[in-house]
Coordinates of C-alpha atoms in Angstrom, one line a residue:
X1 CA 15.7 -8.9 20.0
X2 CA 14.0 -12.0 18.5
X3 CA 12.9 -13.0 14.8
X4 CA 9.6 -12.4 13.7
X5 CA 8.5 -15.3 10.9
X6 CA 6.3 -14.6 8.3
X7 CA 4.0 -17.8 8.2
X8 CA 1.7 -17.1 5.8
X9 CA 0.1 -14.3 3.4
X10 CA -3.3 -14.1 2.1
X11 CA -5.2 -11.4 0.3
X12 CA -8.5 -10.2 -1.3
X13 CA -9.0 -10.0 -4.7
X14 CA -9.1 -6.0 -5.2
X15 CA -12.9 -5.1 -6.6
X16 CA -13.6 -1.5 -8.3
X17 CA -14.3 0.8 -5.8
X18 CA -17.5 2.1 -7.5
X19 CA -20.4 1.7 -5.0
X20 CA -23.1 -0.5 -7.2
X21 CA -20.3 -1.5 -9.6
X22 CA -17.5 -2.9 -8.0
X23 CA -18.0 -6.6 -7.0
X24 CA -16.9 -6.1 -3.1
X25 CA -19.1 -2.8 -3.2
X26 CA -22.0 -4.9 -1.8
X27 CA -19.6 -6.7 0.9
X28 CA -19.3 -4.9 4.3
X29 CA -15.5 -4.4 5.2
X30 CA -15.4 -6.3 8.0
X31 CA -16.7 -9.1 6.0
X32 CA -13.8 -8.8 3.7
X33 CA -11.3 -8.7 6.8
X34 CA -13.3 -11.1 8.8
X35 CA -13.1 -13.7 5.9
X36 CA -9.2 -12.6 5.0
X37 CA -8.5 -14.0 8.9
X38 CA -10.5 -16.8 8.8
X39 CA -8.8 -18.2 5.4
X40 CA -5.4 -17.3 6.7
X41 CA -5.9 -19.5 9.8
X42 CA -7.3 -22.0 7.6
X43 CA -4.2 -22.2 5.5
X44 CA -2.0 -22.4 8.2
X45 CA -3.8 -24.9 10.6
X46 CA -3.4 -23.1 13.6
X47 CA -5.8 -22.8 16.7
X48 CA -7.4 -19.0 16.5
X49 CA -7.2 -19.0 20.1
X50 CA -3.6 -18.7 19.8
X51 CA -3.2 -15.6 18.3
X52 CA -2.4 -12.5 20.6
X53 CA -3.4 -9.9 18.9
X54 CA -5.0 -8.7 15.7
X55 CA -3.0 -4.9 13.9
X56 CA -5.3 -3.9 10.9
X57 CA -4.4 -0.3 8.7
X58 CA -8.0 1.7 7.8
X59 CA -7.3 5.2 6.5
X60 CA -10.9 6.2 6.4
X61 CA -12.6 5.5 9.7
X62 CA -16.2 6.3 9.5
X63 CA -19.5 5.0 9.0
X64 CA -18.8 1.1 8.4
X65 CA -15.3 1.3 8.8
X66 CA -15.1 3.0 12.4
X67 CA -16.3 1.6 15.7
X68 CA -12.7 -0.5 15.6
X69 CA -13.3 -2.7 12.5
X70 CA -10.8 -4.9 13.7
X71 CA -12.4 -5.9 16.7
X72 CA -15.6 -6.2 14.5
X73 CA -14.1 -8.2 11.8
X74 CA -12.3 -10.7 14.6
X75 CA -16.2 -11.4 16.1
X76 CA -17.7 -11.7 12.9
X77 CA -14.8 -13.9 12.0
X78 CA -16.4 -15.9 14.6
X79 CA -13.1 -16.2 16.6
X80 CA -12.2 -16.9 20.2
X81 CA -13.5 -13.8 22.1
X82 CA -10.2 -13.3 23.9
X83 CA -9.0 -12.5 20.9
X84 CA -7.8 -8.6 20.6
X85 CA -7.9 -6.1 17.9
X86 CA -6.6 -2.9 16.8
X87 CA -6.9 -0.3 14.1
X88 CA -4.4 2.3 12.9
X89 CA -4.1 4.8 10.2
X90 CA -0.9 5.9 8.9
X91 CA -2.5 6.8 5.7
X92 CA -1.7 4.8 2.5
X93 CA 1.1 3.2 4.9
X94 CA -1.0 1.8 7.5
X95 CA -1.1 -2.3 5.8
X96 CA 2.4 -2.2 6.2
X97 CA 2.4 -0.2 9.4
X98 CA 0.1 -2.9 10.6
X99 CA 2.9 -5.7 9.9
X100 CA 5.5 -3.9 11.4
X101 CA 3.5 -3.5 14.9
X102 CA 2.7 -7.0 14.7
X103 CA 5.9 -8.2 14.1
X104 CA 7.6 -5.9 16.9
X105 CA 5.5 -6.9 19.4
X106 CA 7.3 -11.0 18.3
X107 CA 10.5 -9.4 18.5
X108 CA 10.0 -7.7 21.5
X109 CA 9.2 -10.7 23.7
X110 CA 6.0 -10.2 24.9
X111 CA 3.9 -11.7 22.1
X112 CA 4.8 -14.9 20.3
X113 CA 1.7 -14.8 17.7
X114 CA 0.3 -12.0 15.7
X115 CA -1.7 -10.7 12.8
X116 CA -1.1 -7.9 11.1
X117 CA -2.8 -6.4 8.1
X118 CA -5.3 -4.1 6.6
X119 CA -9.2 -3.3 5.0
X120 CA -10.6 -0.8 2.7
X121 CA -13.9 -0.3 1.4
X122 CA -13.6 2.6 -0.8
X123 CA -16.8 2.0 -2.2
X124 CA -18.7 2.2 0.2
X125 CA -16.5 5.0 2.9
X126 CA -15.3 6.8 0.0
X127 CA -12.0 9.1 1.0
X128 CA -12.9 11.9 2.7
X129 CA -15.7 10.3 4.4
X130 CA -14.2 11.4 8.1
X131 CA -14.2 15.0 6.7
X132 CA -10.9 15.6 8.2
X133 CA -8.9 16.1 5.2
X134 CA -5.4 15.9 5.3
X135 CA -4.9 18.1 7.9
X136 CA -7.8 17.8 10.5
X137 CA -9.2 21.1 9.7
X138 CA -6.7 22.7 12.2
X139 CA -6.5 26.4 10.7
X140 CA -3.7 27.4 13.2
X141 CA -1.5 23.9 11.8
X142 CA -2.5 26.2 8.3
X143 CA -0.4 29.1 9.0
X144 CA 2.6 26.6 9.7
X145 CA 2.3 24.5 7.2
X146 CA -0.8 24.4 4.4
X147 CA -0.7 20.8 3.1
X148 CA -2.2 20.6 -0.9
X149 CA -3.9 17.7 -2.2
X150 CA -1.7 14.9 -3.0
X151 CA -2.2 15.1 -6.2
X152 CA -0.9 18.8 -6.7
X153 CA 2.1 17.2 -4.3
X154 CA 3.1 14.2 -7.3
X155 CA 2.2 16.7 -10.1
X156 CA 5.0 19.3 -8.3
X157 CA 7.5 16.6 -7.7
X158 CA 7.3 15.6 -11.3
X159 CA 8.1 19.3 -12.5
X160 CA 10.9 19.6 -9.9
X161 CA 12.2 16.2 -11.2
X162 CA 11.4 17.4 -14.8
X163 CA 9.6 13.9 -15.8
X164 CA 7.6 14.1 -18.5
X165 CA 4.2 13.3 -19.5
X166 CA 5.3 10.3 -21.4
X167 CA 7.8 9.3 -19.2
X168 CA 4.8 8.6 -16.6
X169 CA 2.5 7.1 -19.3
X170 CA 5.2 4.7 -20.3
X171 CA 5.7 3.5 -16.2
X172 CA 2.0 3.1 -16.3
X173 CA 1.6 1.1 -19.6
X174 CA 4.3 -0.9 -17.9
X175 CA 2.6 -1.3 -14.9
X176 CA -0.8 -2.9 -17.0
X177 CA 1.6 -4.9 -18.9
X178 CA 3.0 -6.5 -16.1
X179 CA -0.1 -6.8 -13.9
X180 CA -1.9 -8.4 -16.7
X181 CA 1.1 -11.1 -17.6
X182 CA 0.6 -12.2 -13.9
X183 CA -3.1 -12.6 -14.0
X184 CA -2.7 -14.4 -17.3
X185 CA 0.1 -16.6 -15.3
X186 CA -1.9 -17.3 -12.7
X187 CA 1.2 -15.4 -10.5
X188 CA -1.2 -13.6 -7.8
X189 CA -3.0 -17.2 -7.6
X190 CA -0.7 -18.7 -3.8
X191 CA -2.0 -15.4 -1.6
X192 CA -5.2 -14.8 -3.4
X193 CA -8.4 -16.4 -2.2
X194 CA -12.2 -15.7 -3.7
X195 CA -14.7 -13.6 -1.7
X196 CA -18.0 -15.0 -1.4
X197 CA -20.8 -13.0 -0.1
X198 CA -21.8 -13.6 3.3
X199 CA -25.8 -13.5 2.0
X200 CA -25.9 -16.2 -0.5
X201 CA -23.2 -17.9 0.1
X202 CA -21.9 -17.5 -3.7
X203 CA -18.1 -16.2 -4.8
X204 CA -18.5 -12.5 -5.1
X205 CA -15.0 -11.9 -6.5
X206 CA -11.9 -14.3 -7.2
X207 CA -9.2 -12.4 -9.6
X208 CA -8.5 -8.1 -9.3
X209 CA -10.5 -7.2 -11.6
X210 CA -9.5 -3.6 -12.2
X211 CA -7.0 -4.0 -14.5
X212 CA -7.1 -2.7 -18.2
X213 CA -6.2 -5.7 -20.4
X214 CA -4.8 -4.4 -23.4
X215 CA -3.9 -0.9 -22.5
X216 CA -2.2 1.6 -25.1
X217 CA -0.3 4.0 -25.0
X218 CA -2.5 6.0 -27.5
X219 CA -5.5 5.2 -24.6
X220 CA -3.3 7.0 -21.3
X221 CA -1.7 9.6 -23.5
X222 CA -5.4 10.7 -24.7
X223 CA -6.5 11.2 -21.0
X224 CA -7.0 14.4 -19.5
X225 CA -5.1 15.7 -16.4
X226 CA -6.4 14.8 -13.1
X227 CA -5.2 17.9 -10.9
X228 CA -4.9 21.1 -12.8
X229 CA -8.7 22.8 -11.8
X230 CA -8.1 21.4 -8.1
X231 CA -4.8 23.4 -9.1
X232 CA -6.4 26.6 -9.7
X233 CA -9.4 26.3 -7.3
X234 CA -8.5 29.4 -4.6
X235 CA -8.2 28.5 -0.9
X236 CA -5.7 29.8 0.8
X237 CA -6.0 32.6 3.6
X238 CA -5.4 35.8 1.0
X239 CA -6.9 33.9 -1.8
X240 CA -4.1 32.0 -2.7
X241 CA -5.0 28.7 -5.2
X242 CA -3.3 25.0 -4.4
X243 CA -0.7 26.0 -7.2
X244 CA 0.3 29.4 -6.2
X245 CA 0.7 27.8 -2.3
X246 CA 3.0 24.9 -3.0
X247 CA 5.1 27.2 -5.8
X248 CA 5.5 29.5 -2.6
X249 CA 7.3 26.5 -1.4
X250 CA 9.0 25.5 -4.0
X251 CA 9.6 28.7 -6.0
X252 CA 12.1 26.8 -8.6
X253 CA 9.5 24.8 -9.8
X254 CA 8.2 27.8 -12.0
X255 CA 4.6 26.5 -12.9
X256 CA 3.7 23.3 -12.2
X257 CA 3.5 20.8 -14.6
X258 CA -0.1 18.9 -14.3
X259 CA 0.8 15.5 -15.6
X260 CA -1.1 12.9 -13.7
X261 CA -4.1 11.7 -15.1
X262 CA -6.6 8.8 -14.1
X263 CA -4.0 6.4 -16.2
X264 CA -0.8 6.8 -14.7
X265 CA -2.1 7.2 -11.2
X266 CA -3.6 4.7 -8.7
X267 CA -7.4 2.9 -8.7
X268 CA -9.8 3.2 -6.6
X269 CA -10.5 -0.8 -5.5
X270 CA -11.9 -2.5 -2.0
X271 CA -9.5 -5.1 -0.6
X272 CA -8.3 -6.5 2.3
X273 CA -4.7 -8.6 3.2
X274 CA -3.5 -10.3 6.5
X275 CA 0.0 -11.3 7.4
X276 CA 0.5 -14.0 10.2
X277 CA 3.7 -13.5 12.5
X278 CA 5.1 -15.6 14.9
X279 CA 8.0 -15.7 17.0
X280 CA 10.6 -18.5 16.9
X281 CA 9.7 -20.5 20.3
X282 CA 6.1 -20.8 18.9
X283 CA 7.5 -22.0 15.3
X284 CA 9.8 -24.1 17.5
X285 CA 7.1 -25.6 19.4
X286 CA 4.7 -25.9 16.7
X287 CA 6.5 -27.3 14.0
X288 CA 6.0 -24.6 11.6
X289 CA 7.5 -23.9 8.7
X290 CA 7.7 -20.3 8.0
X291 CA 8.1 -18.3 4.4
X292 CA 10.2 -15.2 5.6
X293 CA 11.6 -13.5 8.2
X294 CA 11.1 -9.5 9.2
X295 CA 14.6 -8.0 8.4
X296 CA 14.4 -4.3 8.7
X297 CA 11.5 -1.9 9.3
X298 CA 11.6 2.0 9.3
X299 CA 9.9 5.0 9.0
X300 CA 10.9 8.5 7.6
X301 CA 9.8 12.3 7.6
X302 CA 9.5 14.5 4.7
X303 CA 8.4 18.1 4.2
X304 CA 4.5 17.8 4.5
X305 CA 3.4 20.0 1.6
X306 CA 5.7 18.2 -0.8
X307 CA 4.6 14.8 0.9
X308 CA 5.5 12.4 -1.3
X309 CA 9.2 11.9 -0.8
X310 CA 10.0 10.0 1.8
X311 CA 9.5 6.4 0.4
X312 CA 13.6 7.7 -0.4
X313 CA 14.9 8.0 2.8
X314 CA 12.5 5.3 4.6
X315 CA 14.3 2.5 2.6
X316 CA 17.7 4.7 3.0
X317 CA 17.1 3.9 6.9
X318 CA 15.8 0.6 6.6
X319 CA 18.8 -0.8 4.4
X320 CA 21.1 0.7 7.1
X321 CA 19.4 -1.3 10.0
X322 CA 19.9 -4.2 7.8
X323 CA 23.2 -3.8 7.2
X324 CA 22.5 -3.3 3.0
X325 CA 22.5 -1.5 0.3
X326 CA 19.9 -1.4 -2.9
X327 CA 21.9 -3.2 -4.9
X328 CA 21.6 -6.5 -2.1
X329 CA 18.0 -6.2 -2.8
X330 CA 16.4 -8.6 -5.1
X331 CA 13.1 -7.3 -5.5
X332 CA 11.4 -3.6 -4.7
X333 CA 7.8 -3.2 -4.3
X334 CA 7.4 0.9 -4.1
X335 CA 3.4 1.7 -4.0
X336 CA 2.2 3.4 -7.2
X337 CA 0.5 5.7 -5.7
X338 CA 1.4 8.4 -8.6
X339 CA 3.7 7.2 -11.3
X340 CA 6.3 10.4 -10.1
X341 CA 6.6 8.4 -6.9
X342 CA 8.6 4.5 -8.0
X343 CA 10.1 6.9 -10.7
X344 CA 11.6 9.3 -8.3
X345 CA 12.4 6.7 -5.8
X346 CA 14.2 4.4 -8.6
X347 CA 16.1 7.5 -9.6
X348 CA 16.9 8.7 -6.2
X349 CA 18.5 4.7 -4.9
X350 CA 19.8 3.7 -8.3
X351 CA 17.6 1.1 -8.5
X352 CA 17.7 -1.2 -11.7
X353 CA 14.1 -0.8 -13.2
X354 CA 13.6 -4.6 -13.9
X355 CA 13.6 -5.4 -10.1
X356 CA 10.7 -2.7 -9.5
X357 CA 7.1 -3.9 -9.4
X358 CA 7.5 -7.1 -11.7
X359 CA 4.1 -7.5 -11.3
X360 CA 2.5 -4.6 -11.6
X361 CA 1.6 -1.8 -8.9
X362 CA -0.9 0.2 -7.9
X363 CA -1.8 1.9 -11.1
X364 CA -2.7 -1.0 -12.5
X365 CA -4.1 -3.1 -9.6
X366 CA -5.6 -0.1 -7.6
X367 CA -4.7 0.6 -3.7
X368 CA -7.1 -0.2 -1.0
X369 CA -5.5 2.5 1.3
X370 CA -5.5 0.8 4.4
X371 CA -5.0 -2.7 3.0
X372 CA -2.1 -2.0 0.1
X373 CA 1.5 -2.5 2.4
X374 CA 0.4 -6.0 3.4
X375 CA -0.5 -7.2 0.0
X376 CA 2.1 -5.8 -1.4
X377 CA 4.5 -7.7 1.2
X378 CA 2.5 -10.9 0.4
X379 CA 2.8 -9.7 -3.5
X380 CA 6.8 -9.6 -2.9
X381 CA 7.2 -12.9 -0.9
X382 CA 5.4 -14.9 -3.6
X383 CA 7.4 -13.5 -6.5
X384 CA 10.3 -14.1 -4.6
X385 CA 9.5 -17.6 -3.8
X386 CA 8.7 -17.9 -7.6
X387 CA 11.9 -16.8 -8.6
X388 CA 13.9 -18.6 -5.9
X389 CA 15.2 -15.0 -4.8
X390 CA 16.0 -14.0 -1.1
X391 CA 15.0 -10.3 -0.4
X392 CA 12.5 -7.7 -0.7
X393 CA 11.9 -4.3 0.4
X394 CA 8.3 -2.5 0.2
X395 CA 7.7 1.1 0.4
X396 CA 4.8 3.3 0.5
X397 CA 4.7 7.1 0.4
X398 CA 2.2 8.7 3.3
X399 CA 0.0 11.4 3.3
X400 CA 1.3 14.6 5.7
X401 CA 4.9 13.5 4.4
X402 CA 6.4 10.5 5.5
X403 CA 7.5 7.2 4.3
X404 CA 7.6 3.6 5.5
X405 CA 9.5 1.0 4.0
X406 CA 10.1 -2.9 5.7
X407 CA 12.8 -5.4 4.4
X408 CA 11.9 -9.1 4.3
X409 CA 14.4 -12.5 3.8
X410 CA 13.3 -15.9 2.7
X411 CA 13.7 -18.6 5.0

């Protein structure tokens, strides 16, 4: 099995994924992947035609974000038509699912250049838009299994973990804190390039902007939960509500605990990130220099109602490929999706705090579904380069109840 090199990693800046409000709202998504590969290749210098295939994660393929966006983006992209593309959805893991694809096809042999990546417009294909819901509709997969809202799924791993309400409003606060010291530090500034609108011409967006400079604690503790009406609402097959339907699951939980609110879990945004791959004959031959290597890559099961959990035993399995444990890791990116989820995981790995989202996460930055596991690989490589540090491991949790989690070394 060969090396696959991480050459470069560029990314969006994330807009608010209001439509009329955020400043990608107005950008069609494969503009914002199209011009994501097109600065990538800039960066790097290297011939489009070159590249063998294109992996892009879109959770939400409908309307402007089906008909293959990839495919779309790599023609509007103006590329070489030989060039291929592809999109997955592995839910909120599908960026990073995208890297991993693209860097086993490199370490497989029968692909020497690859890019792998993600998109998503949530302003304009808001979640939900394919109206399959978590579970496709499928009544009979209901009497097996009856999947909640993930929301209700974080909300009843923080009462089983017995978090409190402050403890997540404190990981959040942190998370603004951070996020905003990097902004001010011009830290995000090596992967991030400005957006320009494909209309006029003009930069549409340059820096995230949905982060809340100056956030208190007074402001998250004051918000209201998130989940506890979905909570109530009645759907199951004898009238059951989302509550009463994952405490038949998990009985010891009691009565779940509704703790998330708007503040301590992830934004809404639009964003897209690339990752360029290549193999080591092709660095060899083309005198590139690359940033990182692809160490370890996994993926994990977890109970689907519960759903959130698996961002454990994902990293569990990747560590083992590598040979590692979490102390050898220098710096953890684990997707904010809910402030229960880093928390649980940091608590599950005894995982020192301060090497956990040193920038900032999702709750602070937002999480472009599709698009969040390859910025937040491009995040990690940065920081560590910043640092002088050697190794990161990202993790995202994944609707339905998995978990994917890929290791990455400094060259």
């Amino acid at each position: 099995m060969g090396d696959a090199f991480i050459i470069d990693a560029v990314r969006t800046p994330r807009g608010r994924g209001k439509a009329g409000k955020g400043a990608l709202s107005g950008i069609h998504p494969q503009e914002l992947l199209a011009q994501s590969l097109n600065t990538l290749m800039d960066r790097t210098g290297i011939d489009r035609a070159s590249v063998d295939d294109v992996v892009a994660g879109c959770v939400t393929q409908a309307g402007e974000q089906g008909a293959c966006v990839t495919r779309n983006a790599i023609v509007t992209a103006g590329w070489p038509i030989e060039v291929t593309g592809v999109s997955l959805n592995r839910f909120c893991g599908s960026g990073l699912q995208a890297v991993n694809f693209a860097a086993m096809g490199v370490m497989s042999g029968q692909q020497d250049l690859v890019v792998g990546g993600g998109v998503e417009s949530m302003s304009r294909v808001p979640m939900g838009s394919d109206g399959a819901g978590i579970d496709g509709n499928n009544t009979n997969l209901r009497k097996k299994v009856f999947q909640v809202p993930q929301g209700i799924s974080a909300d009843l791993i923080a009462t089983l973990e017995r978090f409190t309400r402050e403890e997540l409003d404190q990981f959040a606060l942190a998370s603004q804190h951070k996020a905003e010291a990097a902004q001010k530090n011009g830290w995000f500034k090596k992967s991030l390039f400005a957006v320009k609108d494909p209309a006029t011409g003009n930069v549409a967006l340059e820096v995230d902007e949905f982060p809340r400079h100056g956030a208190t604690i007074e402001g998250l503790s004051g918000l209201q939960p998130s989940f506890g009406m979905m909570g109530d609402m009645k759907v199951g097959p004898n009238g059951e509500s989302f509550d009463e339907i994952a405490l038949g699951k998990y009985p010891q939980a009691g009565k779940i605990q509704h703790l998330h609110t708007a503040g301590n879990s992830s934004g809404i945004v639009d964003g897209a990130a690339v990752v360029l791959l290549a193999s080591g004959d092709f660095v060899k031959a083309n005198g590139l220099k690359p940033r990182a290597r692809i160490r370890a890559m996994a993926t994990h099961g977890a109970e689907p109602l519960i759903m959130l959990t698996a961002p454990t035993p994902a990293s569990k399995k990747a560590l083992t490929r590598a040979g590692m444990t979490p102390k050898d890791i220098d710096l953890w990116e684990i997707n904010e999706a809910f402030a229960t989820v880093p928390l649980q995981t940091i608590r599950n790995l005894e995982i020192d705090p301060a090497r956990v989202n040193v920038n900032g996460g999702a709750i602070a930055l937002g999480h472009p579904l599709g698009a969040t596991g390859a910025v937040l690989l491009g995040t990690a490589l940065d920081e560590l380069e910043r640092r002088g540090q050697a190794t990161a491991l990202i993790t995202l949790c994944i609707g339905g109840g998995m978990g994917i989690a890929t290791i990455i070394e400094r060259i």
